[in-house]
mmCIF file of C-alpha atoms and ligand atoms in Angstrom:
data_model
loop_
_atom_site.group_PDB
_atom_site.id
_atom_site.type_symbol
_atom_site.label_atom_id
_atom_site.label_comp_id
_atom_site.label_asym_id
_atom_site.label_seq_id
_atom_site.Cartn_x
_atom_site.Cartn_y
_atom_site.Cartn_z
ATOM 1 C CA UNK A 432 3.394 -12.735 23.551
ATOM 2 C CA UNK A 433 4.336 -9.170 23.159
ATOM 3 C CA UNK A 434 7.606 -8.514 22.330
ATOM 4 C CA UNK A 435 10.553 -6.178 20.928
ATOM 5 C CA UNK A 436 13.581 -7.364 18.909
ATOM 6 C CA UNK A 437 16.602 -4.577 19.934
ATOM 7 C CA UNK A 438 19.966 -4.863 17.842
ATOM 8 C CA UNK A 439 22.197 -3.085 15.412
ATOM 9 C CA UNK A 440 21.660 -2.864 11.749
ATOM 10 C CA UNK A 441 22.264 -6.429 10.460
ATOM 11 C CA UNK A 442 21.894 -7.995 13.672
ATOM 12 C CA UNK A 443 19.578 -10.419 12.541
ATOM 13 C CA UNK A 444 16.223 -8.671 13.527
ATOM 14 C CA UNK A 445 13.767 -9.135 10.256
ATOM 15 C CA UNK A 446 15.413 -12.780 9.467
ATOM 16 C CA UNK A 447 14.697 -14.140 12.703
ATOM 17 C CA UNK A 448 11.244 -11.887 13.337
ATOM 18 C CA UNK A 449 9.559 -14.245 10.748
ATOM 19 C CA UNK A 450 10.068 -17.361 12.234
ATOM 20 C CA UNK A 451 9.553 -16.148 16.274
ATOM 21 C CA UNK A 452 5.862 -14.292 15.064
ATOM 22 C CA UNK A 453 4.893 -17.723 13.101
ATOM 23 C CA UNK A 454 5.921 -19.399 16.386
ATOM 24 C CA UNK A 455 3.583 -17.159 18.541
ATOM 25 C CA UNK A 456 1.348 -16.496 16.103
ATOM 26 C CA UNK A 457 1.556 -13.176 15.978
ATOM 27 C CA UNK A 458 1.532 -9.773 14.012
ATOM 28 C CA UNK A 459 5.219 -8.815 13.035
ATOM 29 C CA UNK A 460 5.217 -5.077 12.998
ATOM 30 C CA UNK A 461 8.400 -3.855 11.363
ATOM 31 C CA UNK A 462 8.804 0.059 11.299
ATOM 32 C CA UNK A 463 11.793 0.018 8.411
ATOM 33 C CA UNK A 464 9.191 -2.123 6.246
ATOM 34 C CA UNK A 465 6.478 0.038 6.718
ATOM 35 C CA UNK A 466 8.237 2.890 5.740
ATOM 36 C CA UNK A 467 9.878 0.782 2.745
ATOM 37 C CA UNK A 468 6.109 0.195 1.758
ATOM 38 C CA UNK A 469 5.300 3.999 1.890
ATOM 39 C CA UNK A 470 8.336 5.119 -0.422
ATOM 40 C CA UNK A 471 7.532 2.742 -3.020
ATOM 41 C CA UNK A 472 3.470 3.815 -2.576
ATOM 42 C CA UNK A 473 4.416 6.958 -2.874
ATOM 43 C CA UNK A 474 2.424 8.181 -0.139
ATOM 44 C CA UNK A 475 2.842 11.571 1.862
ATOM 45 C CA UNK A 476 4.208 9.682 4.722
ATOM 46 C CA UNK A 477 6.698 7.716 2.614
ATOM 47 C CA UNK A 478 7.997 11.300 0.925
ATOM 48 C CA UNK A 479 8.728 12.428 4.360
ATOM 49 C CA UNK A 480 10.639 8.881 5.763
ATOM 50 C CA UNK A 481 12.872 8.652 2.729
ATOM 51 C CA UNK A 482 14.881 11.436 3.313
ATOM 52 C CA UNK A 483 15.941 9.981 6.367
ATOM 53 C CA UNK A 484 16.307 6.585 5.619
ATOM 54 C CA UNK A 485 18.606 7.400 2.903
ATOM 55 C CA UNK A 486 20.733 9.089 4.797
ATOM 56 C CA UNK A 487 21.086 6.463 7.404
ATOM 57 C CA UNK A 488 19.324 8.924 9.858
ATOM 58 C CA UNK A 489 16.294 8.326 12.659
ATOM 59 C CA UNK A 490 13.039 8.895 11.340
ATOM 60 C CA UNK A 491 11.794 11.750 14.087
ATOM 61 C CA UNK A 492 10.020 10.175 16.990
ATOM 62 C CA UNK A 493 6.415 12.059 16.650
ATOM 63 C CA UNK A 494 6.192 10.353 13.162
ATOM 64 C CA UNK A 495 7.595 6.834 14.055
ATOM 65 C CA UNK A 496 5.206 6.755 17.550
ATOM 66 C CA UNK A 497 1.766 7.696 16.088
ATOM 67 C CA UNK A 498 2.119 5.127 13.071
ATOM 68 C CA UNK A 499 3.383 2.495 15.910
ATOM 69 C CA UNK A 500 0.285 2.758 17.958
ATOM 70 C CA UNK A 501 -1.917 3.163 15.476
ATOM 71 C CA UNK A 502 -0.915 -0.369 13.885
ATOM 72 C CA UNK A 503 -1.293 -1.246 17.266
ATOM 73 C CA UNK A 504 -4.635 -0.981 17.685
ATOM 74 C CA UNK A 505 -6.144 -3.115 14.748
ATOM 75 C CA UNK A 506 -7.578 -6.153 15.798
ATOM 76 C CA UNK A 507 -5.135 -8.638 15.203
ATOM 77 C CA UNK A 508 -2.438 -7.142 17.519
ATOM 78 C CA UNK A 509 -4.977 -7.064 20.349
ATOM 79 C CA UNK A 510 -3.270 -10.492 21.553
ATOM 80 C CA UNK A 511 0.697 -10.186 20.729
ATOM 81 C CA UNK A 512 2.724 -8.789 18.890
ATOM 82 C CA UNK A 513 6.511 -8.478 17.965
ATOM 83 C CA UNK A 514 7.836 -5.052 17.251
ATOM 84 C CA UNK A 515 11.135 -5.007 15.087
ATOM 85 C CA UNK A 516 12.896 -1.642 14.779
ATOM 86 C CA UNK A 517 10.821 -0.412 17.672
ATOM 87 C CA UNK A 518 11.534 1.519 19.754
ATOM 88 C CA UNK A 519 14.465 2.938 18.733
ATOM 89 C CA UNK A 520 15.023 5.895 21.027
ATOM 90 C CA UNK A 521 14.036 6.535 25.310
ATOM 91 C CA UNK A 522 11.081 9.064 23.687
ATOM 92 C CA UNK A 523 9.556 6.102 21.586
ATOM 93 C CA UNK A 524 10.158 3.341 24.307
ATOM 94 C CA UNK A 525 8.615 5.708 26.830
ATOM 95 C CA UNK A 526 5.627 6.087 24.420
ATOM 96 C CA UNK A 527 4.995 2.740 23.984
ATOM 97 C CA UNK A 528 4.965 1.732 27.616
ATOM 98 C CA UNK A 529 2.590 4.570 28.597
ATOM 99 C CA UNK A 530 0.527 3.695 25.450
ATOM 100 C CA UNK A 531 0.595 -0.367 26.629
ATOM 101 C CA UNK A 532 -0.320 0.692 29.868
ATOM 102 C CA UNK A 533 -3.198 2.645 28.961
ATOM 103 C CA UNK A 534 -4.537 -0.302 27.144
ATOM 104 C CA UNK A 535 -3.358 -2.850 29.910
ATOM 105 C CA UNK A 536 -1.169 -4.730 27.767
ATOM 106 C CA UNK A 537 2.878 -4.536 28.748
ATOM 107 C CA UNK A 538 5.549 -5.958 26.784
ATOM 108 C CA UNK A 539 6.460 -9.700 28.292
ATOM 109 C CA UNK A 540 10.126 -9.550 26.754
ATOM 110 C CA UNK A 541 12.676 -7.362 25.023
ATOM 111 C CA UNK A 542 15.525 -9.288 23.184
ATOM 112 C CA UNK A 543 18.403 -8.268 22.231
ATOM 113 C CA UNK A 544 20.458 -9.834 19.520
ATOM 114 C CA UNK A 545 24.129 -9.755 19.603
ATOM 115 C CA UNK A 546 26.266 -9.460 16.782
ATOM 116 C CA UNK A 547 30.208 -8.248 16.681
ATOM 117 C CA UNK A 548 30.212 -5.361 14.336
ATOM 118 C CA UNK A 549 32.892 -6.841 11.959
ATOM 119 C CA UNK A 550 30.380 -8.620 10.792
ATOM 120 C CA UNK A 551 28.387 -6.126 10.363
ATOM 121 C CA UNK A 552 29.087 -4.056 7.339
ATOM 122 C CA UNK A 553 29.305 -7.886 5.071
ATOM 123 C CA UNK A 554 26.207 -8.874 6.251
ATOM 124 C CA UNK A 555 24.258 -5.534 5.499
ATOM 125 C CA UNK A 556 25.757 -5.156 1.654
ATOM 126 C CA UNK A 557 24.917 -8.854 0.702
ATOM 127 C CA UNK A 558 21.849 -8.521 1.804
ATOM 128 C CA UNK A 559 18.911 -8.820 -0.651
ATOM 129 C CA UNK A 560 15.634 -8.586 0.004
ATOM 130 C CA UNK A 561 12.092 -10.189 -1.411
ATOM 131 C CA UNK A 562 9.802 -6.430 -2.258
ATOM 132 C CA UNK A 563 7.156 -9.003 -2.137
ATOM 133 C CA UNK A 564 6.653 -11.152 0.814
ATOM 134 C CA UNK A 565 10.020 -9.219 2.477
ATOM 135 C CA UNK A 566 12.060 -12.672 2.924
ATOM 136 C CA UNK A 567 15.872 -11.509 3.591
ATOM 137 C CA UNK A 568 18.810 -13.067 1.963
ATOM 138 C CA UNK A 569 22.449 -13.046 1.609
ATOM 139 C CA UNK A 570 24.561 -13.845 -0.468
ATOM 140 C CA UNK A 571 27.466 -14.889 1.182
ATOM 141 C CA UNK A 572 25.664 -16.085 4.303
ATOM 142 C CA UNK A 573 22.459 -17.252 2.541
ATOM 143 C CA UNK A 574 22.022 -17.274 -1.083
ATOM 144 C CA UNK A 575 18.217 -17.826 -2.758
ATOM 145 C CA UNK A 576 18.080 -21.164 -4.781
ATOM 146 C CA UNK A 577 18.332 -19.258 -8.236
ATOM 147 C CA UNK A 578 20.438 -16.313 -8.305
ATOM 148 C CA UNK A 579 18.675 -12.837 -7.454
ATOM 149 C CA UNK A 580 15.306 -14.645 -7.586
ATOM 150 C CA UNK A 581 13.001 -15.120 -4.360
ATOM 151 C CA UNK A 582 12.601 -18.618 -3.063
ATOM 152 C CA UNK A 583 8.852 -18.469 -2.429
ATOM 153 C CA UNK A 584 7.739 -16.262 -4.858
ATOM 154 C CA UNK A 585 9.987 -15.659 -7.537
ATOM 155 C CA UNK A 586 10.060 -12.405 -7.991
ATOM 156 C CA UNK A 587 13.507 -10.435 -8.586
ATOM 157 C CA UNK A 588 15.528 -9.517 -5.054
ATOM 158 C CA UNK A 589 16.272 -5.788 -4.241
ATOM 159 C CA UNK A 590 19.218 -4.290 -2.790
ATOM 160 C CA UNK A 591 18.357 -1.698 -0.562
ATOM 161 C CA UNK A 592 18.872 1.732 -0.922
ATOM 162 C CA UNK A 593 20.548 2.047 2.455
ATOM 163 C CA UNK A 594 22.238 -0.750 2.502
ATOM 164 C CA UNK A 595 25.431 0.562 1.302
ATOM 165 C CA UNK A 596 28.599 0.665 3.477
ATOM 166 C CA UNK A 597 28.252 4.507 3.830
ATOM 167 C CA UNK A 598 24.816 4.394 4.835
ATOM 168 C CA UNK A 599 25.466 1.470 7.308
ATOM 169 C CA UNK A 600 28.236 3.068 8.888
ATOM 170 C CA UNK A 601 25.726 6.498 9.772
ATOM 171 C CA UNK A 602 23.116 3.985 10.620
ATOM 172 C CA UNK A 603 25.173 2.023 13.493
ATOM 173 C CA UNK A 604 26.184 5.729 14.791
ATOM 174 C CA UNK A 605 22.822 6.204 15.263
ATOM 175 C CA UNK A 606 22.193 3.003 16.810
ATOM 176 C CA UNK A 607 24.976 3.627 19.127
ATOM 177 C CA UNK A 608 23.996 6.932 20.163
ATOM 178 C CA UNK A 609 20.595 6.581 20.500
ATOM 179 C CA UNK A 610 19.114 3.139 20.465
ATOM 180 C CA UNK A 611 21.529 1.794 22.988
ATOM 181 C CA UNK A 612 19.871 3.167 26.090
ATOM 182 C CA UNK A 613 17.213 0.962 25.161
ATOM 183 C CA UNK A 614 19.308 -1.563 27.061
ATOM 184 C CA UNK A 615 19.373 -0.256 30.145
ATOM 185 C CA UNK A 616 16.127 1.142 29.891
ATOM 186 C CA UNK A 617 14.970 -2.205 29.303
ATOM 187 C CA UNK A 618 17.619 -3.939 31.840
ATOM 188 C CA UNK A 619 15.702 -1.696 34.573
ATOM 189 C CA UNK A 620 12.477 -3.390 34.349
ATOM 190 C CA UNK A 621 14.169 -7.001 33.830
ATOM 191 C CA UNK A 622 12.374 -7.219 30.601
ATOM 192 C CA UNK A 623 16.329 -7.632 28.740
ATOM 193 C CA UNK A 624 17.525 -11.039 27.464
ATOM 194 C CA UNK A 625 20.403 -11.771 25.022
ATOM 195 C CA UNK A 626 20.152 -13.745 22.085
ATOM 196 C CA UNK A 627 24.196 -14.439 20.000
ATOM 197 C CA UNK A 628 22.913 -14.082 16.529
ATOM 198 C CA UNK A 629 25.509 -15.796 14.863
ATOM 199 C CA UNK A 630 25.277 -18.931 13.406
ATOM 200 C CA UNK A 631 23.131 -20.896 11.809
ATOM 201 C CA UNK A 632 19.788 -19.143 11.292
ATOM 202 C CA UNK A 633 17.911 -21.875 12.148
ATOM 203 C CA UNK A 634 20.593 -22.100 15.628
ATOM 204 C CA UNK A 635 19.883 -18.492 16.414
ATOM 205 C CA UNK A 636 15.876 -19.080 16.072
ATOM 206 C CA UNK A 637 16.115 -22.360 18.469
ATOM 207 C CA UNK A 638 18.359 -20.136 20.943
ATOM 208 C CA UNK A 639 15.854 -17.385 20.339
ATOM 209 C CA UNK A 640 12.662 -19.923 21.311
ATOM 210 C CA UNK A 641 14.324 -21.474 24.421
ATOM 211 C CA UNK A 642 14.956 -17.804 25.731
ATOM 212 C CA UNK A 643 11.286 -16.877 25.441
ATOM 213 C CA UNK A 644 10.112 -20.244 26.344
ATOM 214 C CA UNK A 645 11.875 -19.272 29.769
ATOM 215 C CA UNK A 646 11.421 -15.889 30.368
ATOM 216 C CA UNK A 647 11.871 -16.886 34.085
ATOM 217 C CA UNK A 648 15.520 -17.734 33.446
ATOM 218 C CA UNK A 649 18.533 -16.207 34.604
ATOM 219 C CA UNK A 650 18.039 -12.340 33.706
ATOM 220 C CA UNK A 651 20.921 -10.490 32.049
ATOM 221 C CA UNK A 652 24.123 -8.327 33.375
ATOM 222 C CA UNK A 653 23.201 -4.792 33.215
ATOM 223 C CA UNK A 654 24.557 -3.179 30.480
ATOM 224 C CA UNK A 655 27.822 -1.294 30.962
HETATM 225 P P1 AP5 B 672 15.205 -1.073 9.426
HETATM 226 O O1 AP5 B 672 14.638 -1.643 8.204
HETATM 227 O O2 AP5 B 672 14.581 -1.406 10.738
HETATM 228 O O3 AP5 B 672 16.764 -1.393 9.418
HETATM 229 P P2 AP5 B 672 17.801 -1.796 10.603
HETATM 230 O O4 AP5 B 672 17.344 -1.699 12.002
HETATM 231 O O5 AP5 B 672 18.993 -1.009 10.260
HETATM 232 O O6 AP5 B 672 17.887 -3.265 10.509
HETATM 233 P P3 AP5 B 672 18.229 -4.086 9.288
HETATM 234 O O7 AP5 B 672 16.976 -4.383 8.518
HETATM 235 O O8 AP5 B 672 19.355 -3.458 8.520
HETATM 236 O O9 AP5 B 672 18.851 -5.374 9.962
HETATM 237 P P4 AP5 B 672 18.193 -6.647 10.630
HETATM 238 O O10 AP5 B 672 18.638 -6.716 12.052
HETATM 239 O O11 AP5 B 672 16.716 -6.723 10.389
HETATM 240 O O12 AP5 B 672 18.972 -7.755 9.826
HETATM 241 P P5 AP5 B 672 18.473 -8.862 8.785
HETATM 242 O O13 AP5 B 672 17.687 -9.909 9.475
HETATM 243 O O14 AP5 B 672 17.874 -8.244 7.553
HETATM 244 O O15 AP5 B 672 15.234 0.527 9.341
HETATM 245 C C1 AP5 B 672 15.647 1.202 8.172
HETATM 246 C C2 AP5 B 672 15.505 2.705 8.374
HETATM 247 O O16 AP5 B 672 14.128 3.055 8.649
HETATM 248 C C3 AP5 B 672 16.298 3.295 9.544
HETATM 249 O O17 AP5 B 672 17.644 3.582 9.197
HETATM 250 C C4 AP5 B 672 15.472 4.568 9.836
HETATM 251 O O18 AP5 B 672 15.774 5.610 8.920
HETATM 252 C C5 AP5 B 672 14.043 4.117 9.607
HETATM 253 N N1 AP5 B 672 13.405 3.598 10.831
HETATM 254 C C6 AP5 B 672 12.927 2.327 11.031
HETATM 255 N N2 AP5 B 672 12.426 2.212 12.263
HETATM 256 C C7 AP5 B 672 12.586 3.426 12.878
HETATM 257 C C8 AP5 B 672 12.294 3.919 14.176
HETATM 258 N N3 AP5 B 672 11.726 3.148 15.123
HETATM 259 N N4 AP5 B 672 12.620 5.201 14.455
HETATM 260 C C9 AP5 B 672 13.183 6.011 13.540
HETATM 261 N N5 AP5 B 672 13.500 5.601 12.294
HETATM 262 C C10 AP5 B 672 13.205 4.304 11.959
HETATM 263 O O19 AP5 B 672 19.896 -9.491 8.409
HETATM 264 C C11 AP5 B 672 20.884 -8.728 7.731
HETATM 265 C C12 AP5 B 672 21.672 -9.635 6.797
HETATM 266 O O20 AP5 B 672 22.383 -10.601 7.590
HETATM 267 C C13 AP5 B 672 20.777 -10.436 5.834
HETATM 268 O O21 AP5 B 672 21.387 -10.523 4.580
HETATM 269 C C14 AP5 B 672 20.685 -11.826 6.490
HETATM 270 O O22 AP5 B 672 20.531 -12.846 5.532
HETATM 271 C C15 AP5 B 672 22.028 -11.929 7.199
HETATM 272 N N6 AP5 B 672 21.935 -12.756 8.399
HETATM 273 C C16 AP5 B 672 20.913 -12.802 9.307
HETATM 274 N N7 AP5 B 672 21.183 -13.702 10.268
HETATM 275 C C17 AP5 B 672 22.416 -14.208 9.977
HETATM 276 C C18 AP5 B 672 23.250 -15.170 10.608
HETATM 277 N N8 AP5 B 672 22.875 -15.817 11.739
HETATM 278 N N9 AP5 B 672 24.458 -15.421 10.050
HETATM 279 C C19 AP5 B 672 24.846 -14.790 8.899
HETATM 280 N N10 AP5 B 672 24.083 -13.876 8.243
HETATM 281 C C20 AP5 B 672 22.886 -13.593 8.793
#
């Protein structure tokens, strides 16, 4: 299975990302916790992402595309993967494609999670996050067991940087201006299917597995 996970901030993409990759039993590459992993290694690459992410802004494409395909080509992405947070713009969803084609290995599916941006904002400042094994919680929605404390590991949550409701707000702009042509992009070569992610978490993953358990079902509308 090779697949992308499209949606706003908050829509649901790292929660339900852990449970479809154990599922297919495959690599989860997430761009936002790679670059998460890079600030707080201090590396070269994380000194450059930070300044972006804390504004709320895109991370420029030439960056974002050359760490994508090199993760890419380690061995255990060779068969599947599911890409959350990328692409995010036509340059790095044109990338990818040539770059899959060129290794002979297209995407099967793109989905697209759904979420009405009320909720948006209260999902994204709840949130807290394991820096450990990156398990996401909330604390309206889905508080750990013992406060601030991760479940599995026990080490103390994080709040993110950007997830404040000033940063949110700039980073749905951006999704709207420039991630959204994803959908049509995507709608064009009937790889698009919609997922509601609202609900239950463990609703939206068994929506989630019946859609890709049937990726000859009815395709979507085309995106307006
Ligand atoms: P990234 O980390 O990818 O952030 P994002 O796309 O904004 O997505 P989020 O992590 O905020 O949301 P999510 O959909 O994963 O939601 P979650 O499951 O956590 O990117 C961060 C930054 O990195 C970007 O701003 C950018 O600067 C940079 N970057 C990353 N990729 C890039 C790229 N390709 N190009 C350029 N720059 C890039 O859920 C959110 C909350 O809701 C949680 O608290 C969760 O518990 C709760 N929740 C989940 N499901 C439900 C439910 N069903 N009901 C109620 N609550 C729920």
């Amino acid at each position: 299975m090779r697949l992308v996970l499209l949606g706003p901030p908050g829509a649901g993409k790292g929660t339900q990302a852990v449970h479809i990759a154990r599922a297919y039993a495959v690599p989860r590459v997430a761009t936002g916790d790679i670059f998460r992993d890079n600030v707080s290694g201090q590396t070269s690459l994380g000194a450059e992402a930070k300044v972006y992410m804390e504004r709320g802004d895109l991370v420029p494409d030439d960056i974002v595309i050359r760490m994508v395909t090199d993760r890419l080509e380690r061995d255990d992405a060779v068969n599947g993967f599911l890409l959350d947070g990328f692409p995010r713009t036509v340059p790095q969803a044109v990338a990818l494609e040539e770059y899959l084609d060129s290794v002979g290995r297209p995407l099967d599916v793109v989905v697209r999670f759904n979420v009405p941006e009320s909720d948006i904002v209260r999902r994204i400042v709840n949130r807290r996050v394991c820096p450990v094994d990156n398990s996401v919680y909330n604390l309206d929605y889905a508080p750990p067991k013992v406060d601030e404390v991760c479940d599995l590991c026990a080490t103390p949550l994080q709040h993110r940087q950007d997830d404040t409701e000033e940063v949110v707000l700039r980073r749905l702009e951006e999704y709207h201006a420039k991630t959204e042509d994803l959908e049509y992009f995507y709608w064009e070569r009937g790889l698009l299917r919609d997922v509601e992610s609202v609900g239950p978490v463990e609703e939206v993953t068994r929506r989630t597995l019946a859609v890709l358990d049937d990726l000859d079902g009815d395709p979507v509308q085309a995106p307006s």
